[in-house]
mmCIF file of C-alpha atoms in Angstrom:
data_model
loop_
_atom_site.group_PDB
_atom_site.id
_atom_site.type_symbol
_atom_site.label_atom_id
_atom_site.label_comp_id
_atom_site.label_asym_id
_atom_site.label_seq_id
_atom_site.Cartn_x
_atom_site.Cartn_y
_atom_site.Cartn_z
ATOM 1 C CA MET A 534 0.068 -0.045 0.139
ATOM 2 C CA ALA A 535 1.072 3.192 -0.737
ATOM 3 C CA ASP A 536 1.682 5.775 1.914
ATOM 4 C CA THR A 537 -0.398 9.442 2.268
ATOM 5 C CA PRO A 538 1.596 12.413 2.477
ATOM 6 C CA ARG A 539 1.233 12.387 6.460
ATOM 7 C CA GLY A 540 2.838 8.937 6.374
ATOM 8 C CA GLU A 541 -0.328 6.950 7.211
ATOM 9 C CA PRO A 542 -1.474 3.897 5.295
ATOM 10 C CA GLY A 543 -3.975 5.017 2.510
ATOM 11 C CA GLY A 544 -6.407 2.128 3.148
ATOM 12 C CA GLY A 545 -9.247 1.223 0.635
ATOM 13 C CA ALA A 546 -12.151 2.798 -0.591
ATOM 14 C CA TRP A 547 -13.931 0.651 1.638
ATOM 15 C CA GLU A 548 -12.211 1.634 4.755
ATOM 16 C CA ARG A 549 -12.193 5.195 3.911
ATOM 17 C CA ALA A 550 -15.964 5.059 3.286
ATOM 18 C CA GLY A 551 -16.493 3.316 6.399
ATOM 19 C CA GLU A 552 -14.615 6.018 8.398
ATOM 20 C CA ARG A 553 -16.692 8.465 7.097
ATOM 21 C CA LEU A 554 -19.874 6.725 7.626
ATOM 22 C CA ALA A 555 -18.763 5.914 11.621
ATOM 23 C CA GLU A 556 -18.381 10.029 11.712
ATOM 24 C CA ARG A 557 -21.976 10.268 11.419
ATOM 25 C CA ARG A 558 -24.622 10.119 14.349
ATOM 26 C CA ALA A 559 -27.546 8.705 12.129
ATOM 27 C CA PHE A 560 -25.009 5.738 11.053
ATOM 28 C CA ARG A 561 -23.949 4.969 14.450
ATOM 29 C CA ALA A 562 -27.946 4.852 15.904
ATOM 30 C CA ALA A 563 -28.824 2.603 12.729
ATOM 31 C CA ARG A 564 -25.899 0.246 13.366
ATOM 32 C CA LEU A 565 -27.249 0.043 17.212
ATOM 33 C CA VAL A 566 -30.682 -1.005 16.097
ATOM 34 C CA LEU A 567 -29.515 -3.433 13.609
ATOM 35 C CA LEU A 568 -27.486 -4.680 16.547
ATOM 36 C CA LEU A 569 -30.279 -5.086 18.787
ATOM 37 C CA LEU A 570 -32.974 -6.163 16.358
ATOM 38 C CA SER A 571 -30.120 -8.974 15.681
ATOM 39 C CA ALA A 572 -29.673 -9.985 19.377
ATOM 40 C CA MET A 573 -33.474 -10.017 19.823
ATOM 41 C CA ALA A 574 -33.705 -12.564 16.755
ATOM 42 C CA VAL A 575 -31.216 -14.686 18.338
ATOM 43 C CA TYR A 576 -32.678 -14.602 21.854
ATOM 44 C CA ALA A 577 -36.430 -14.853 20.588
ATOM 45 C CA PRO A 578 -36.699 -18.643 20.779
ATOM 46 C CA PHE A 579 -35.601 -18.050 24.762
ATOM 47 C CA LEU A 580 -37.765 -14.906 25.213
ATOM 48 C CA ALA A 581 -41.082 -16.103 23.631
ATOM 49 C CA SER A 582 -41.222 -19.850 23.440
ATOM 50 C CA ASP A 583 -44.095 -21.971 24.497
ATOM 51 C CA ARG A 584 -42.146 -23.603 27.223
ATOM 52 C CA PRO A 585 -41.549 -20.943 30.245
ATOM 53 C CA LEU A 586 -38.545 -20.290 31.767
ATOM 54 C CA VAL A 587 -40.424 -19.587 34.911
ATOM 55 C CA LEU A 588 -43.096 -21.834 36.393
ATOM 56 C CA GLU A 589 -45.748 -20.594 39.061
ATOM 57 C CA ALA A 590 -47.475 -23.619 40.184
ATOM 58 C CA VAL A 591 -50.720 -23.928 42.682
ATOM 59 C CA HIS A 592 -51.117 -27.034 45.040
ATOM 60 C CA ARG A 593 -54.020 -28.600 43.491
ATOM 61 C CA GLY A 594 -55.189 -29.670 46.643
ATOM 62 C CA ASP A 595 -55.355 -25.852 48.217
ATOM 63 C CA TYR A 596 -56.882 -24.812 45.145
ATOM 64 C CA GLU A 597 -59.760 -27.204 45.114
ATOM 65 C CA ARG A 598 -60.828 -26.628 48.488
ATOM 66 C CA ALA A 599 -60.719 -22.719 48.057
ATOM 67 C CA ARG A 600 -63.221 -23.324 45.010
ATOM 68 C CA ARG A 601 -65.414 -25.168 47.120
ATOM 69 C CA SER A 602 -65.240 -22.935 50.161
ATOM 70 C CA LEU A 603 -65.981 -20.239 47.466
ATOM 71 C CA ALA A 604 -68.893 -21.806 45.636
ATOM 72 C CA PRO A 605 -71.570 -21.224 48.182
ATOM 73 C CA VAL A 606 -70.639 -17.559 48.951
ATOM 74 C CA ALA A 607 -70.962 -16.786 44.807
ATOM 75 C CA LYS A 608 -74.320 -18.895 44.865
ATOM 76 C CA ALA A 609 -75.561 -16.936 47.659
ATOM 77 C CA TYR A 610 -74.224 -13.466 46.325
ATOM 78 C CA ALA A 611 -75.851 -14.233 43.028
ATOM 79 C CA SER A 612 -79.352 -15.145 44.625
ATOM 80 C CA LEU A 613 -79.105 -11.888 46.337
ATOM 81 C CA LEU A 614 -78.168 -9.972 43.279
ATOM 82 C CA ALA A 615 -81.630 -11.746 41.554
ATOM 83 C CA ARG A 616 -83.685 -10.594 44.113
ATOM 84 C CA GLY A 617 -83.009 -7.125 43.013
ATOM 85 C CA GLU A 618 -82.222 -3.818 44.785
ATOM 86 C CA ASP A 619 -85.950 -3.139 45.609
ATOM 87 C CA GLU A 620 -85.583 -5.422 48.770
ATOM 88 C CA PHE A 621 -82.584 -3.860 50.199
ATOM 89 C CA HIS A 622 -83.907 -0.417 50.545
#
């Protein structure tokens, strides 16, 4: 490669174009956006799969016991609502 007058290597046209682009704020922002999109594409199977990374479980016996105890309360409340507001005034 031929040296420039300042003694630095001249570089190719692509290197000079890359250096000029790297000076622009819009180019740096676009490069960051592309990097983020690429990272999202790589990690998408981990982030949005049908197999959760965290599992919240409920003890089935406790759930059934709570459901059985709430069912009569819900039925009584529904019958009160069915009577209407006139009976409560």
